[in-house]
Amino acid sequence: MKKDFNPIENGFGTLSVWAGEDQLFDQGATVPPIALNVTFGYNDLEEWQAVANGTLPGHIYSRNTNPSTRILEEKIRLLDGAEAACSFSTGMAAISNTLSTFLTPGKKVVSQKDTYGGTSVLFLNFLPERGVHVELCDTGDVESMLVEIKKGCDLLYLETPTNPTLKLVDIKQLADAAHQVGAIVVVDNTFATPINQRPLSLGVDLVIYSATKFLCGHADALGGLITGKAELVKRVFSYREINGAALHPFSSYLILRGLRTLELRMLRHNENAQYLAEYLESHPKVDSVFYPGLSSHPQHELAKAQMSGYGGVLSFTPSGDFESVKIVLENLQFARLAAHLGSVDTIAGPPRTTSHVEASPEERRMLGIPENLIRYAVGIENVRDLEKDLDKALRLI
Ligand SMILES: *Cc1c(COP(=O)(O)O)cnc(C)c1O
């Protein structure tokens, strides 16, 4: 039975369970099998040729397309209400393939200083080496971004909320300005997911995800996804086919399995993080808390306008110096000290070993990242246990 899904009419919970799973395997498998085969055999040369030409549906070779991976792409496409989607081996592969497709020598990209660590290495080192002009503005400084965009640019690259200080950028305002100069607008929506933020409805052309984080949700598969305008996704896909950064079908399966509970998990991440952000804000041993859901967040109004939930990541500075960070982190029972976020389990760490391991102390200072910051990626545990755990660790300072 061919099911008709509509991202306007069907809720996220329904789409994440059902969407994309109806067409690719026959024989009634209710859970999509993992097609580990590298290649697809044909008895009939005409049929093979037709599939190769794209006039008949099917697959030729798994670096190009694969049925298990196709299901995942279809599910994220419907969750984002996009024309098309494409998968990659990692989130960084999604980002670097997208930027490499559109940023040939002589092109200009405008972005913000605060992007994911790996992305900023592309902006600071690899893209300039290849003759791309990179303009990085202070995150949240809309005026300077507008000035740079108006001077002319080929691509506007945004990430919101940012890592680890949870700053926001106004997607709609900047996307409108970028379109006036004919630029392509790309947003890394990893932190928010389709549940909390819908960049395509704010005028964005392409959305990027590290599927390794919330979409997978269980810290057992790496992957990247993009969604957006068909013509643009097709260009990135053509580059990825040759560049070779294809997602492994087993990882596709694991991310697909994670996606089925995306809405449930995100609602819990949102709820737990909001509760703990408010709790930490009132704690005598905490100096500052960064979370877009707090009314004290300088961009809380923007958060309310462009997000429907504020996500599972918060950061805070315990009172004192880095010694306090060490005391708190090493005494948490229910937090893994690791470089990851977006999993069912709570994960915590300082920027110097997580998001900004590549940056020097001066660079972190320039980005406004306090050395005594703790990024706390709230899991889906019982929030009272997390509260008690934080309180116990903070009292040791
Ligand atoms: C983790 C992350 C990436 C990179 O994803 P990988 O799957 O680790 O390559 C990109 N952007 C953001 C916002 C991330 O958190």
Short mmCIF file of C-alpha atoms and ligand atoms in Angstrom, two decimals:
data_model
loop_
_atom_site.label_atom_id
_atom_site.label_comp_id
_atom_site.label_asym_id
_atom_site.label_seq_id
_atom_site.Cartn_x
_atom_site.Cartn_y
_atom_site.Cartn_z
CA MET A 1 0.00 0.00 0.00
CA LYS A 2 1.40 3.37 -0.99
CA LYS A 3 0.82 5.74 1.91
CA ASP A 4 0.32 9.40 1.42
CA PHE A 5 2.16 11.55 3.96
CA ASN A 6 1.73 15.20 4.41
CA PRO A 7 4.03 17.13 6.71
CA ILE A 8 1.35 19.77 7.20
CA GLU A 9 -1.43 17.37 8.18
CA ASN A 10 0.50 14.58 9.90
CA GLY A 11 2.19 15.27 13.23
CA PHE A 12 5.88 14.61 13.80
CA GLY A 13 5.21 11.57 15.96
CA THR A 14 3.24 9.98 13.12
CA LEU A 15 5.74 10.93 10.43
CA SER A 16 8.75 9.71 12.37
CA VAL A 17 7.13 6.30 12.80
CA TRP A 18 5.57 5.82 9.37
CA ALA A 19 7.03 8.11 6.75
CA GLY A 20 9.30 6.73 4.05
CA GLU A 21 8.85 3.10 5.02
CA ASP A 22 6.20 1.98 2.57
CA GLN A 23 7.78 1.55 -0.81
CA LEU A 24 11.18 0.00 -0.87
CA PHE A 25 11.00 -3.56 0.31
CA ASP A 26 8.27 -5.96 -0.71
CA GLN A 27 7.32 -9.21 1.05
CA GLY A 28 5.75 -7.23 3.87
CA ALA A 29 8.78 -6.61 6.09
CA THR A 30 7.46 -4.30 8.80
CA VAL A 31 10.94 -3.18 9.77
CA PRO A 32 13.17 -2.28 6.83
CA PRO A 33 15.93 -4.85 6.32
CA ILE A 34 19.52 -3.61 6.14
CA ALA A 35 20.71 -3.94 2.56
CA LEU A 36 24.42 -4.52 3.13
CA ASN A 37 25.06 -5.45 -0.50
CA VAL A 38 27.47 -3.23 -2.37
CA THR A 39 25.89 -3.84 -5.74
CA PHE A 40 22.60 -4.78 -7.41
CA GLY A 41 22.38 -7.52 -10.04
CA TYR A 42 20.27 -7.54 -13.23
CA ASN A 43 19.26 -10.32 -15.62
CA ASP A 44 18.07 -7.92 -18.24
CA LEU A 45 20.45 -5.40 -19.79
CA GLU A 46 17.67 -3.03 -20.87
CA GLU A 47 16.35 -2.84 -17.32
CA TRP A 48 19.87 -2.28 -15.96
CA GLN A 49 20.38 0.52 -18.47
CA ALA A 50 17.03 2.11 -17.58
CA VAL A 51 17.86 2.11 -13.85
CA ALA A 52 21.31 3.53 -14.61
CA ASN A 53 19.69 6.31 -16.66
CA GLY A 54 17.16 6.99 -13.92
CA THR A 55 14.13 6.21 -16.07
CA LEU A 56 13.28 3.18 -13.90
CA PRO A 57 13.48 3.14 -10.08
CA GLY A 58 16.18 0.94 -8.58
CA HIS A 59 19.77 0.88 -7.46
CA ILE A 60 23.10 0.23 -9.18
CA TYR A 61 25.87 0.55 -6.58
CA SER A 62 25.67 1.45 -2.89
CA ARG A 63 28.08 4.38 -3.03
CA ASN A 64 25.41 6.09 -5.13
CA THR A 65 22.15 4.88 -3.63
CA ASN A 66 21.03 2.10 -1.31
CA PRO A 67 17.48 1.03 -0.32
CA SER A 68 18.09 1.19 3.47
CA THR A 69 19.63 4.62 3.17
CA ARG A 70 16.87 5.78 0.84
CA ILE A 71 14.26 5.10 3.55
CA LEU A 72 16.16 7.32 5.99
CA GLU A 73 16.44 10.10 3.39
CA GLU A 74 12.71 9.89 2.70
CA LYS A 75 11.84 10.08 6.39
CA ILE A 76 13.94 13.19 7.06
CA ARG A 77 12.63 14.74 3.83
CA LEU A 78 9.06 14.37 5.08
CA LEU A 79 9.92 15.48 8.64
CA ASP A 80 11.37 18.71 7.25
CA GLY A 81 8.65 19.12 4.61
CA ALA A 82 11.43 19.35 1.99
CA GLU A 83 11.54 18.67 -1.74
CA ALA A 84 14.58 16.40 -1.42
CA ALA A 85 17.11 14.92 0.99
CA CYS A 86 20.54 13.31 0.82
CA SER A 87 22.65 11.36 3.34
CA PHE A 88 26.37 11.38 4.18
CA SER A 89 28.84 9.32 6.21
CA THR A 90 29.06 11.99 8.97
CA GLY A 91 27.73 15.45 9.79
CA MET A 92 31.07 16.95 8.73
CA ALA A 93 30.79 15.11 5.40
CA ALA A 94 27.36 16.74 4.90
CA ILE A 95 28.84 20.16 5.67
CA SER A 96 32.05 19.82 3.64
CA ASN A 97 30.30 18.26 0.63
CA THR A 98 27.69 21.04 0.65
CA LEU A 99 30.28 23.82 0.95
CA SER A 100 32.56 22.22 -1.67
CA THR A 101 29.68 21.92 -4.13
CA PHE A 102 28.83 25.61 -4.09
CA LEU A 103 32.06 27.34 -3.03
CA THR A 104 34.44 27.11 -5.96
CA PRO A 105 37.48 29.46 -6.15
CA GLY A 106 36.51 33.15 -6.14
CA LYS A 107 33.14 32.63 -4.43
CA LYS A 108 32.27 34.33 -1.16
CA VAL A 109 30.65 32.83 1.94
CA VAL A 110 29.31 34.86 4.86
CA SER A 111 28.95 33.11 8.20
CA GLN A 112 29.28 33.63 11.94
CA LYS A 113 32.36 33.19 14.14
CA ASP A 114 30.55 30.69 16.32
CA THR A 115 30.07 27.57 14.26
CA TYR A 116 30.71 23.95 15.15
CA GLY A 117 34.48 23.43 15.66
CA GLY A 118 34.96 21.35 12.51
CA THR A 119 32.96 23.81 10.41
CA SER A 120 35.07 26.73 11.60
CA VAL A 121 38.24 24.84 10.60
CA LEU A 122 36.78 24.64 7.08
CA PHE A 123 36.12 28.39 7.15
CA LEU A 124 39.48 29.36 8.67
CA ASN A 125 41.82 26.94 6.85
CA PHE A 126 40.58 24.74 4.05
CA LEU A 127 38.22 27.03 2.15
CA PRO A 128 40.59 30.07 2.05
CA GLU A 129 43.35 27.71 0.83
CA ARG A 130 41.11 26.87 -2.11
CA GLY A 131 40.52 30.51 -3.02
CA VAL A 132 37.15 30.98 -1.32
CA HIS A 133 36.51 34.34 0.40
CA VAL A 134 35.26 33.74 3.92
CA GLU A 135 33.68 36.54 6.00
CA LEU A 136 32.95 35.53 9.59
CA CYS A 137 30.87 38.01 11.62
CA ASP A 138 30.30 38.16 15.37
CA THR A 139 27.48 35.76 16.14
CA GLY A 140 24.27 37.61 16.79
CA ASP A 141 25.63 40.86 15.28
CA VAL A 142 22.88 41.13 12.68
CA GLU A 143 24.02 44.54 11.44
CA SER A 144 27.53 43.45 10.45
CA MET A 145 26.14 40.31 8.82
CA LEU A 146 23.69 42.39 6.79
CA VAL A 147 26.52 44.69 5.69
CA GLU A 148 28.64 41.73 4.54
CA ILE A 149 25.71 40.11 2.76
CA LYS A 150 24.81 43.34 0.95
CA LYS A 151 28.37 43.68 -0.36
CA GLY A 152 27.51 40.53 -2.33
CA CYS A 153 27.88 36.85 -1.42
CA ASP A 154 27.27 33.43 -2.91
CA LEU A 155 26.39 31.50 0.22
CA LEU A 156 25.14 32.41 3.69
CA TYR A 157 25.92 29.74 6.28
CA LEU A 158 24.16 29.86 9.67
CA GLU A 159 24.09 27.73 12.79
CA THR A 160 21.55 28.38 15.55
CA PRO A 161 21.53 27.80 18.49
CA THR A 162 25.33 27.79 18.68
CA ASN A 163 27.64 25.53 20.52
CA PRO A 164 28.44 25.89 23.45
CA THR A 165 27.11 29.36 24.39
CA LEU A 166 23.61 28.88 22.86
CA LYS A 167 23.52 32.15 20.92
CA LEU A 168 20.87 32.56 18.23
CA VAL A 169 20.84 34.15 14.80
CA ASP A 170 17.71 35.48 13.14
CA ILE A 171 17.22 33.01 10.29
CA LYS A 172 14.40 34.76 8.44
CA GLN A 173 15.88 38.25 8.45
CA LEU A 174 19.29 37.07 7.23
CA ALA A 175 17.86 34.62 4.68
CA ASP A 176 15.73 37.38 3.13
CA ALA A 177 18.77 39.67 2.82
CA ALA A 178 20.89 36.87 1.32
CA HIS A 179 18.23 36.04 -1.26
CA GLN A 180 18.20 39.67 -2.39
CA VAL A 181 21.82 39.27 -3.50
CA GLY A 182 21.15 35.82 -5.01
CA ALA A 183 22.95 33.79 -2.32
CA ILE A 184 22.12 30.23 -1.27
CA VAL A 185 21.14 30.02 2.41
CA VAL A 186 22.26 27.02 4.47
CA VAL A 187 21.45 26.35 8.15
CA ASP A 188 22.99 23.72 10.44
CA ASN A 189 19.90 22.59 12.38
CA THR A 190 21.65 19.87 14.41
CA PHE A 191 20.88 21.36 17.83
CA ALA A 192 17.21 22.09 17.17
CA THR A 193 16.13 19.13 14.94
CA PRO A 194 12.89 19.37 12.88
CA ILE A 195 10.93 19.16 16.14
CA ASN A 196 12.21 22.48 17.51
CA GLN A 197 13.02 24.55 14.42
CA ARG A 198 11.83 24.53 10.79
CA PRO A 199 14.42 26.48 8.78
CA LEU A 200 12.79 25.74 5.41
CA SER A 201 9.64 27.54 6.52
CA LEU A 202 11.84 30.54 7.46
CA GLY A 203 13.09 30.81 3.88
CA VAL A 204 16.24 28.68 4.02
CA ASP A 205 17.34 26.71 0.92
CA LEU A 206 19.27 23.85 2.53
CA VAL A 207 19.21 22.38 6.04
CA ILE A 208 22.11 20.33 7.40
CA TYR A 209 22.10 17.79 10.24
CA SER A 210 24.74 15.88 12.05
CA ALA A 211 22.48 12.81 12.36
CA THR A 212 25.04 11.52 14.86
CA LYS A 213 23.43 13.73 17.51
CA PHE A 214 19.70 13.93 18.31
CA LEU A 215 18.40 12.26 15.13
CA CYS A 216 20.19 9.02 15.96
CA GLY A 217 19.92 9.78 19.66
CA HIS A 218 21.74 6.73 20.99
CA ALA A 219 25.42 7.54 20.30
CA ASP A 220 25.92 4.43 18.19
CA ALA A 221 26.04 5.72 14.59
CA LEU A 222 27.70 8.57 12.73
CA GLY A 223 25.80 10.19 9.89
CA GLY A 224 24.89 13.42 8.11
CA LEU A 225 21.77 14.57 6.27
CA ILE A 226 20.71 17.53 4.18
CA THR A 227 17.20 18.54 3.13
CA GLY A 228 15.90 21.34 0.94
CA LYS A 229 15.36 22.49 -2.64
CA ALA A 230 15.54 19.56 -5.07
CA GLU A 231 17.79 21.30 -7.55
CA LEU A 232 20.37 22.16 -4.86
CA VAL A 233 20.22 18.79 -3.08
CA LYS A 234 20.77 17.12 -6.46
CA ARG A 235 23.97 19.10 -7.03
CA VAL A 236 25.35 18.15 -3.61
CA PHE A 237 24.32 14.52 -4.18
CA SER A 238 26.21 14.42 -7.51
CA TYR A 239 29.32 15.67 -5.73
CA ARG A 240 28.89 13.17 -2.88
CA GLU A 241 28.49 10.25 -5.31
CA ILE A 242 32.00 10.97 -6.60
CA ASN A 243 33.51 12.30 -3.39
CA GLY A 244 32.40 8.98 -1.89
CA ALA A 245 31.15 10.07 1.57
CA ALA A 246 28.18 7.68 1.47
CA LEU A 247 26.34 6.68 4.64
CA HIS A 248 26.74 3.01 5.58
CA PRO A 249 23.43 1.07 5.42
CA PHE A 250 23.89 -0.24 8.96
CA SER A 251 24.24 3.33 10.24
CA SER A 252 21.18 4.25 8.18
CA TYR A 253 19.25 1.55 10.00
CA LEU A 254 20.39 2.75 13.43
CA ILE A 255 19.55 6.39 12.65
CA LEU A 256 16.19 5.32 11.23
CA ARG A 257 15.51 3.43 14.44
CA GLY A 258 16.45 6.51 16.46
CA LEU A 259 14.24 8.75 14.33
CA ARG A 260 11.13 6.73 15.21
CA THR A 261 11.30 8.16 18.75
CA LEU A 262 12.59 11.61 17.79
CA GLU A 263 9.52 13.55 18.87
CA LEU A 264 9.23 11.74 22.20
CA ARG A 265 12.90 12.21 22.96
CA MET A 266 13.03 15.87 21.92
CA LEU A 267 10.02 16.78 24.05
CA ARG A 268 11.74 15.17 27.03
CA HIS A 269 15.12 16.81 26.24
CA ASN A 270 13.33 20.19 26.04
CA GLU A 271 11.48 19.65 29.30
CA ASN A 272 14.52 18.38 31.23
CA ALA A 273 16.81 21.14 29.94
CA GLN A 274 14.31 23.91 30.73
CA TYR A 275 13.85 22.60 34.26
CA LEU A 276 17.58 22.26 34.92
CA ALA A 277 18.42 25.64 33.34
CA GLU A 278 15.98 27.33 35.74
CA TYR A 279 17.29 25.27 38.63
CA LEU A 280 20.94 26.14 37.86
CA GLU A 281 20.11 29.82 37.41
CA SER A 282 18.89 29.95 41.01
CA HIS A 283 21.80 27.89 42.40
CA PRO A 284 24.19 29.84 44.68
CA LYS A 285 27.25 28.04 43.24
CA VAL A 286 26.43 28.94 39.63
CA ASP A 287 27.41 32.29 38.08
CA SER A 288 25.68 32.14 34.71
CA VAL A 289 23.49 29.83 32.65
CA PHE A 290 23.11 29.86 28.87
CA TYR A 291 19.83 28.43 27.53
CA PRO A 292 17.45 30.02 24.99
CA GLY A 293 14.41 28.96 27.01
CA LEU A 294 15.38 31.21 29.94
CA SER A 295 13.70 34.61 29.99
CA SER A 296 17.12 35.99 31.01
CA HIS A 297 18.60 34.82 27.68
CA PRO A 298 19.37 38.00 25.67
CA GLN A 299 17.59 36.54 22.61
CA HIS A 300 14.68 34.85 24.33
CA GLU A 301 12.17 36.78 22.20
CA LEU A 302 13.85 35.57 19.01
CA ALA A 303 13.91 32.04 20.42
CA LYS A 304 10.16 32.22 21.02
CA ALA A 305 9.59 33.45 17.48
CA GLN A 306 11.75 31.00 15.53
CA MET A 307 11.82 27.87 17.71
CA SER A 308 9.03 25.69 19.04
CA GLY A 309 11.23 24.16 21.76
CA TYR A 310 14.63 25.14 23.10
CA GLY A 311 16.52 21.88 22.88
CA GLY A 312 18.55 19.60 25.10
CA VAL A 313 21.80 21.52 25.43
CA LEU A 314 22.60 24.14 28.05
CA SER A 315 25.84 25.50 29.42
CA PHE A 316 26.77 27.12 32.70
CA THR A 317 29.72 28.49 34.66
CA PRO A 318 30.15 27.27 38.22
CA SER A 319 31.55 29.91 40.55
CA GLY A 320 35.34 29.93 40.78
CA ASP A 321 37.96 29.00 38.22
CA PHE A 322 38.67 25.88 36.15
CA GLU A 323 39.19 23.91 39.36
CA SER A 324 35.42 24.21 39.99
CA VAL A 325 34.73 22.80 36.51
CA LYS A 326 36.94 19.83 37.35
CA ILE A 327 35.22 19.29 40.71
CA VAL A 328 31.72 19.44 39.25
CA LEU A 329 32.41 17.26 36.21
CA GLU A 330 34.35 14.58 38.03
CA ASN A 331 31.66 14.26 40.67
CA LEU A 332 28.63 13.85 38.45
CA GLN A 333 27.18 10.36 38.61
CA PHE A 334 24.70 10.69 35.75
CA ALA A 335 26.81 12.39 33.09
CA ARG A 336 29.36 10.91 30.77
CA LEU A 337 32.43 13.07 30.36
CA ALA A 338 32.70 12.83 26.59
CA ALA A 339 32.73 14.84 23.38
CA HIS A 340 29.18 14.27 22.24
CA LEU A 341 25.62 15.55 22.70
CA GLY A 342 22.11 14.63 21.67
CA SER A 343 22.03 11.16 23.19
CA VAL A 344 19.56 9.57 25.62
CA ASP A 345 22.25 9.79 28.31
CA THR A 346 23.44 13.09 29.79
CA ILE A 347 26.87 14.12 28.52
CA ALA A 348 28.99 16.95 29.93
CA GLY A 349 32.36 18.53 29.32
CA PRO A 350 34.28 21.80 29.02
CA PRO A 351 34.64 23.45 25.57
CA ARG A 352 38.42 22.83 25.60
CA THR A 353 37.85 19.08 25.20
CA THR A 354 34.48 19.12 23.41
CA SER A 355 33.16 21.72 20.95
CA HIS A 356 36.36 23.81 20.83
CA VAL A 357 39.11 21.25 21.20
CA GLU A 358 40.68 22.66 18.02
CA ALA A 359 40.71 26.27 19.26
CA SER A 360 43.43 27.95 21.33
CA PRO A 361 42.59 29.67 24.67
CA GLU A 362 42.85 33.07 22.85
CA GLU A 363 40.45 31.90 20.13
CA ARG A 364 37.99 30.69 22.75
CA ARG A 365 38.24 34.07 24.48
CA MET A 366 37.62 35.84 21.16
CA LEU A 367 34.53 33.71 20.65
CA GLY A 368 33.25 34.74 24.08
CA ILE A 369 33.55 31.20 25.49
CA PRO A 370 34.46 31.33 29.20
CA GLU A 371 37.24 28.87 30.15
CA ASN A 372 35.17 27.75 33.14
CA LEU A 373 32.11 26.85 31.06
CA ILE A 374 30.45 23.44 31.33
CA ARG A 375 28.42 22.22 28.38
CA TYR A 376 25.72 20.00 29.76
CA ALA A 377 23.80 18.00 27.14
CA VAL A 378 20.74 16.88 29.06
CA GLY A 379 19.58 13.33 28.42
CA ILE A 380 16.14 11.82 28.87
CA GLU A 381 16.76 10.54 32.41
CA ASN A 382 14.46 11.37 35.32
CA VAL A 383 15.06 15.08 35.83
CA ARG A 384 14.94 14.87 39.66
CA ASP A 385 17.90 12.50 39.57
CA LEU A 386 19.84 14.94 37.39
CA GLU A 387 18.93 17.83 39.68
CA LYS A 388 20.15 15.98 42.77
CA ASP A 389 23.28 14.91 40.94
CA LEU A 390 24.13 18.50 39.93
CA ASP A 391 23.40 19.80 43.41
CA LYS A 392 25.64 17.19 45.04
CA ALA A 393 28.53 18.03 42.68
CA LEU A 394 28.10 21.83 42.98
CA ARG A 395 28.14 21.69 46.79
CA LEU A 396 31.69 20.29 46.64
CA ILE A 397 33.06 23.57 45.22
C1 LIG B 1 28.55 17.24 15.85
C2 LIG B 1 28.18 18.37 15.00
C3 LIG B 1 28.60 18.44 13.67
C4 LIG B 1 29.49 17.38 13.04
O1 LIG B 1 28.88 16.14 12.99
P1 LIG B 1 29.68 14.73 12.92
O2 LIG B 1 28.58 13.76 12.68
O3 LIG B 1 30.40 14.55 14.21
O4 LIG B 1 30.63 14.83 11.77
C5 LIG B 1 28.19 19.52 12.92
N1 LIG B 1 27.42 20.50 13.44
C6 LIG B 1 27.01 20.48 14.72
C7 LIG B 1 26.17 21.59 15.23
C8 LIG B 1 27.38 19.42 15.54
O5 LIG B 1 26.97 19.41 16.83
#
